Amino acid sequence: MELSKIKSSLEDGLLSFPITDFNHKGEFNTETYAQRLEWFISHDVSSVFVAGGTGEFFSLSATEYEQIVNISAKTVAERVPVISSVGRSTSEAIAFAKIAEKAGINALLLFPPYLTECPQDGVFEYAKTIIQNTSLPVIYYNRGNGVLSAEYIKKLADVCPNFIGLKDGTGNMQDLNDTIKTVGKRLSYIGGVPTAEIIAEAYLSIGVNTYSSAAFNFVPELANKFYKSLRAGDKATVEEITKSFYIPLVRLRGKKNGYAVSLIKAGAKIIGKSAGDVRPPLTMPTDGEVEELRQLIEQNK
Amino acid sequence: MELSKIKSSLEDGLLSFPITDFNHKGEFNTETYAQRLEWFISHDVSSVFVAGGTGEFFSLSATEYEQIVNISAKTVAERVPVISSVGRSTSEAIAFAKIAEKAGINALLLFPPYLTECPQDGVFEYAKTIIQNTSLPVIYYNRGNGVLSAEYIKKLADVCPNFIGLKDGTGNMQDLNDTIKTVGKRLSYIGGVPTAEIIAEAYLSIGVNTYSSAAFNFVPELANKFYKSLRAGDKATVEEITKSFYIPLVRLRGKKNGYAVSLIKAGAKIIGKSAGDVRPPLTMPTDGEVEELRQLIEQNK
Amino acid sequence: MELSKIKSSLEDGLLSFPITDFNHKGEFNTETYAQRLEWFISHDVSSVFVAGGTGEFFSLSATEYEQIVNISAKTVAERVPVISSVGRSTSEAIAFAKIAEKAGINALLLFPPYLTECPQDGVFEYAKTIIQNTSLPVIYYNRGNGVLSAEYIKKLADVCPNFIGLKDGTGNMQDLNDTIKTVGKRLSYIGGVPTAEIIAEAYLSIGVNTYSSAAFNFVPELANKFYKSLRAGDKATVEEITKSFYIPLVRLRGKKNGYAVSLIKAGAKIIGKSAGDVRPPLTMPTDGEVEELRQLIEQNK
Amino acid sequence: MELSKIKSSLEDGLLSFPITDFNHKGEFNTETYAQRLEWFISHDVSSVFVAGGTGEFFSLSATEYEQIVNISAKTVAERVPVISSVGRSTSEAIAFAKIAEKAGINALLLFPPYLTECPQDGVFEYAKTIIQNTSLPVIYYNRGNGVLSAEYIKKLADVCPNFIGLKDGTGNMQDLNDTIKTVGKRLSYIGGVPTAEIIAEAYLSIGVNTYSSAAFNFVPELANKFYKSLRAGDKATVEEITKSFYIPLVRLRGKKNGYAVSLIKAGAKIIGKSAGDVRPPLTMPTDGEVEELRQLIEQNK
């Protein structure tokens, strides 16, 4: 796929992050996953990020990853770009990248290293090594122990032509603004905090036109309406949906670590599009919380 | 002063935060402080916040506070609203409020309690008690150990008619957006992170029209130009000044705790408007850093 | 009082921290406070820290402080050292110190500055200035925004002869061990995390022989028994009391910010020695929590 | 190997954590690694933890891991227990465990999950699933996003007979003491903060008899002398070595994220036992820091 098509899909449109389907044994379910992707594409999405955070990348085996990228590339079939995650360690990330490339994935989302505290120049080397070992375009996910400063993001952009985008996972507007003003149009910028819609206006104000929409998994029309209203400058609708849906969702999410993903799987079940339960170390919401979510969905129909 | 005038000054215009003048013995210098206020007013400011964070409120004695609010009210003489800080403990805050009220101050900026960890409902009681014990309008400074959630801000607005504004000291866009969308126009909102210009666009996008400008103390024209460009939607100028001035300033500020204030006093010295040195627990920048700041000012003339 | 007597009281014995008595209007109650002090002394305490963290120092006015130190010095009457807190800002701390000195207080406990982020050398100046402006011996409370490194503690000990002790408020064993091994016997060391008994063994292992006992306010015999068992190396009793009392207390305390103090006032009420309620920004425990505390006290009689 | 032998090795003796040998291409070097293990065993170690944090577990591929556990089991040949790490995700951890078991490893050290925020009950499920899917005894490494409370550690001990030990990676004495007093002798406890010797006395005081010694890689005699002095109650020697060696080492380590590992590889080079450089996201110390380390080693000969 042409780079310009990938870039423009990242800079304008709804970026969708499908949850990963597990069957009742907790194994990856190719069939329902393919159906989910079709359903995603049937709505207006600019790109599909598979095996992302919402897709429990952190819990997938290499075998499952291969199944996911294969079925994704095959199902989406170049209609929109498909981006898959890589990370964990330099060698594993490179191995994941090879699997993705072979499957026909269009770009990669690079996650931070596993566990260890690490310095700026070390994270830079980690990212550089991985990006230089793939021919695919790469988006770096600035998050957790792998957060890079504006200066290192710039350096990475200077030495890696296929480093094309930055996904922010921090919500730190000061540092993000520094980065964007310093690095400029060389990169595409994506908002990537949990339930990113809650700060979408702030993101947009500094040049982050798109964001990861996890809620799209269970309220696709609403997620789309929100995005379009945001971009059209329809502040009244943005405010209305924020108040009626995203604020209650964010407050529910705040009840337990990991609910940024768990609630999405619960929502998918509620609308009859179950992808099974989350895997440990995540846990599904309680019955009471599921009921709260059900009412929230109901009220926003 | 009419409340409507105070409210409109908070919602539109440059909010200025003068540093506090100390002489060579470290004592408050009324004379140069009065001159500073005149100089402030001679530029286009919508209000003056005296004895604020930039004014080292945390280091002032009650006697000095009284001198400051007296000279401020007298000097500004209702040309624009003068707001002074209160805080530390419930009883001290009430005492400060009485001093301010007697001096003719127009509104108060309420700081968080001293030191102790405290729960949401306790901070709410702290703020409520103080606000209910003054007839002046009060802005709450959401910061440090006293950060209130959207729900408690709303509750405070419901029970205290003279609670008129929220100054954000967190930079947490998620919670601030929740608060603004939940509480709405009942309050005025002010951006109050250190060097707030660095996230001014994000603030504005969710309805925070104004912010505390500390840099105004040494680059008043630039600070004004930035604010006017921001409000006029002149993104090019905002970007240019952010890149040429605010990003380098923020990076310099990041070198040491407390430099958000120390660099301002250094800047005032550089332009020949010295207010003396900061008091402990703050420290003045090194010669090298002062030189860096001097060049930054020079390049932005 | 001779310095050697003060020093030895800090290094061996139960350091007691009385809560501050407020009447039903929330005003300081001299009479019941004096009775409380007598009751404290009647048990085996090596010293009394008045207007400390447990005594809500952060919520006291200067007038109340004066009343507290006066009644304390008069009541205790040199039977054991009385130490009172100072802090907030350099000038206020010096003013508090003068009041304490005039009242006949034997030593001071210096708290960190109000609110502001501050650098190591700035905190050092803050502490040095205050310590050099009093003739009383001073203990520095290493806590919150005022935590000093081993190197700065050493420097402070070098320049201030009347700096006699360090109270740890961090629980950071690495830095505390560095400090103690670096500074050595020049200072006395006191454990000062909330419910300090929970890490008393660890403190003792690196030379911190004493700690602040807040629970002494409502279980004085148990608090004494714990301390004596600890110092006698009676590990079985230490373990037993930790399991039956301090672990449940710490878990209850973890339920809400500020409960390190609130639960102590609740406990005092339960045993019929009420000092009234905590002031904002603290809040009293719920009925359910008070009942839990009551049972805990009952089970440990 | 009998469980009792493994348990006693964990509760008494120096636990050694060899760095992982990489050649000049950055590939695992079996030969020099085997020599390193022999050299380790030739000193008095109670057990060998291979592919641990110091061994850059986070940067190893599955293939390298297999090589490491194979050569380790073969080289050590049951002279002392060999423990290898597992982690990242449930499925990967189980896969690593199978490799280790097949190689003849004696026990496992379970690391926290990759990246994601997770709740207590989710981490519990993660650990339980992995522990129940191996026949080897497992030590849980309480660290990072996978820190379990006393209650969940107890629950895990109740349901998993082959859960035999807890390695603390937090240095949080309050919670660790709660855990140890709550769970008791059912588990063995290991101190596992970086440069654990710096808090070894505190650990020992609450029943943590052993700790991970990374410095053993380049100062084995000193590390052994420290451990023996600690256990013998020779406080003077413990203090002396802490002051002359561990405090300077810890301060040097504090200069950059990841130096807890990087300095160990630098130390190994200095003494002529190079294992090559650390992999990204870690970085080697600067020349100046290496020189500082060299002098520190020299002074402690």
CSV table of C-alpha atoms in Angstrom, one decimal, chain B residues 172-288:
chain,number,residue,atom,x,y,z
B,172,ASN,CA,-4.8,16.8,33.6
B,173,MET,CA,-7.0,17.3,30.6
B,174,GLN,CA,-9.2,14.3,31.2
B,175,ASP,CA,-10.3,15.4,34.7
B,176,LEU,CA,-10.5,19.1,33.7
B,177,ASN,CA,-12.7,18.3,30.7
B,178,ASP,CA,-14.9,16.2,33.0
B,179,THR,CA,-15.2,19.1,35.4
B,180,ILE,CA,-15.9,21.8,32.8
B,181,LYS,CA,-18.5,19.7,30.9
B,182,THR,CA,-20.1,18.8,34.2
B,183,VAL,CA,-20.1,22.2,35.9
B,184,GLY,CA,-20.4,24.3,32.8
B,185,LYS,CA,-20.7,28.1,32.8
B,186,ARG,CA,-21.4,28.3,36.5
B,187,LEU,CA,-17.7,28.9,36.9
B,188,SER,CA,-14.9,30.7,35.1
B,189,TYR,CA,-11.9,28.5,34.3
B,190,ILE,CA,-8.2,29.6,34.4
B,191,GLY,CA,-5.2,27.6,33.2
B,192,GLY,CA,-2.7,27.5,36.0
B,193,VAL,CA,0.1,25.0,35.4
B,194,PRO,CA,3.6,26.4,35.4
B,195,THR,CA,4.4,28.3,32.2
B,196,ALA,CA,0.7,27.8,31.2
B,197,GLU,CA,1.3,29.1,27.7
B,198,ILE,CA,2.8,25.7,26.8
B,199,ILE,CA,-0.7,24.2,27.0
B,200,ALA,CA,-2.8,27.2,26.3
B,201,GLU,CA,-4.2,25.8,23.0
B,202,ALA,CA,-5.4,22.7,24.8
B,203,TYR,CA,-6.9,24.7,27.6
B,204,LEU,CA,-8.7,27.0,25.1
B,205,SER,CA,-10.1,24.0,23.2
B,206,ILE,CA,-12.2,22.9,26.3
B,207,GLY,CA,-13.3,26.3,27.4
B,208,VAL,CA,-10.4,27.6,29.4
B,209,ASN,CA,-10.0,31.1,27.8
B,210,THR,CA,-7.4,32.5,30.2
B,211,TYR,CA,-4.3,31.4,32.1
B,212,SER,CA,-1.7,32.7,34.5
B,213,SER,CA,1.1,34.3,32.7
B,214,ALA,CA,4.3,34.4,34.8
B,215,ALA,CA,6.5,35.3,31.8
B,216,PHE,CA,4.6,38.6,31.5
B,217,ASN,CA,6.9,39.7,34.3
B,218,PHE,CA,9.9,40.0,31.9
B,219,VAL,CA,8.4,39.8,28.4
B,220,PRO,CA,5.1,41.6,28.6
B,221,GLU,CA,4.8,42.4,24.9
B,222,LEU,CA,5.5,38.9,23.9
B,223,ALA,CA,3.1,37.5,26.5
B,224,ASN,CA,0.4,39.8,25.2
B,225,LYS,CA,1.1,39.0,21.6
B,226,PHE,CA,0.9,35.3,22.4
B,227,TYR,CA,-2.4,35.7,24.2
B,228,LYS,CA,-3.9,37.8,21.5
B,229,SER,CA,-2.8,35.5,18.7
B,230,LEU,CA,-4.2,32.5,20.6
B,231,ARG,CA,-7.6,34.1,21.0
B,232,ALA,CA,-7.6,35.3,17.4
B,233,GLY,CA,-7.0,31.8,16.1
B,234,ASP,CA,-3.6,32.9,14.6
B,235,LYS,CA,-2.1,29.5,14.9
B,236,ALA,CA,1.1,30.4,13.0
B,237,THR,CA,2.1,33.1,15.5
B,238,VAL,CA,1.2,30.8,18.4
B,239,GLU,CA,3.4,28.1,17.0
B,240,GLU,CA,6.2,30.5,16.2
B,241,ILE,CA,6.3,32.0,19.8
B,242,THR,CA,5.9,28.6,21.3
B,243,LYS,CA,8.9,27.3,19.4
B,244,SER,CA,11.1,30.3,19.8
B,245,PHE,CA,10.3,31.2,23.4
B,246,TYR,CA,8.1,29.0,25.5
B,247,ILE,CA,9.6,25.6,24.6
B,248,PRO,CA,13.1,26.7,25.5
B,249,LEU,CA,11.8,28.3,28.6
B,250,VAL,CA,9.9,25.2,29.7
B,251,ARG,CA,13.0,23.1,29.1
B,252,LEU,CA,15.2,25.4,31.1
B,253,ARG,CA,12.5,25.4,33.8
B,254,GLY,CA,12.6,21.6,33.9
B,255,LYS,CA,16.2,21.7,35.1
B,256,LYS,CA,15.4,22.2,38.8
B,257,ASN,CA,12.4,22.2,41.1
B,258,GLY,CA,11.1,25.7,41.7
B,259,TYR,CA,12.5,27.2,38.5
B,260,ALA,CA,8.9,28.1,37.5
B,261,VAL,CA,9.3,31.0,39.9
B,262,SER,CA,13.1,31.4,40.0
B,263,LEU,CA,13.5,32.0,36.3
B,264,ILE,CA,10.8,34.7,36.4
B,265,LYS,CA,12.8,36.7,39.0
B,266,ALA,CA,16.0,36.1,37.0
B,267,GLY,CA,14.2,37.4,33.9
B,268,ALA,CA,13.0,40.5,35.7
B,269,LYS,CA,16.6,41.2,36.7
B,270,ILE,CA,17.8,40.8,33.1
B,271,ILE,CA,15.4,43.4,31.8
B,272,GLY,CA,16.3,45.8,34.6
B,273,LYS,CA,13.2,45.3,36.7
B,274,SER,CA,14.7,43.4,39.5
B,275,ALA,CA,12.5,42.3,42.4
B,276,GLY,CA,15.4,40.8,44.2
B,277,ASP,CA,16.0,37.1,44.7
B,278,VAL,CA,13.6,34.3,45.5
B,279,ARG,CA,13.4,33.2,49.1
B,280,PRO,CA,14.2,29.8,50.4
B,281,PRO,CA,13.1,27.0,49.7
B,282,LEU,CA,13.6,28.4,46.2
B,283,THR,CA,17.0,29.2,44.7
B,284,MET,CA,18.1,31.5,41.9
B,285,PRO,CA,19.4,30.0,38.7
B,286,THR,CA,23.1,29.5,38.1
B,287,ASP,CA,25.1,32.1,36.0
B,288,GLY,CA,25.0,29.8,33.0
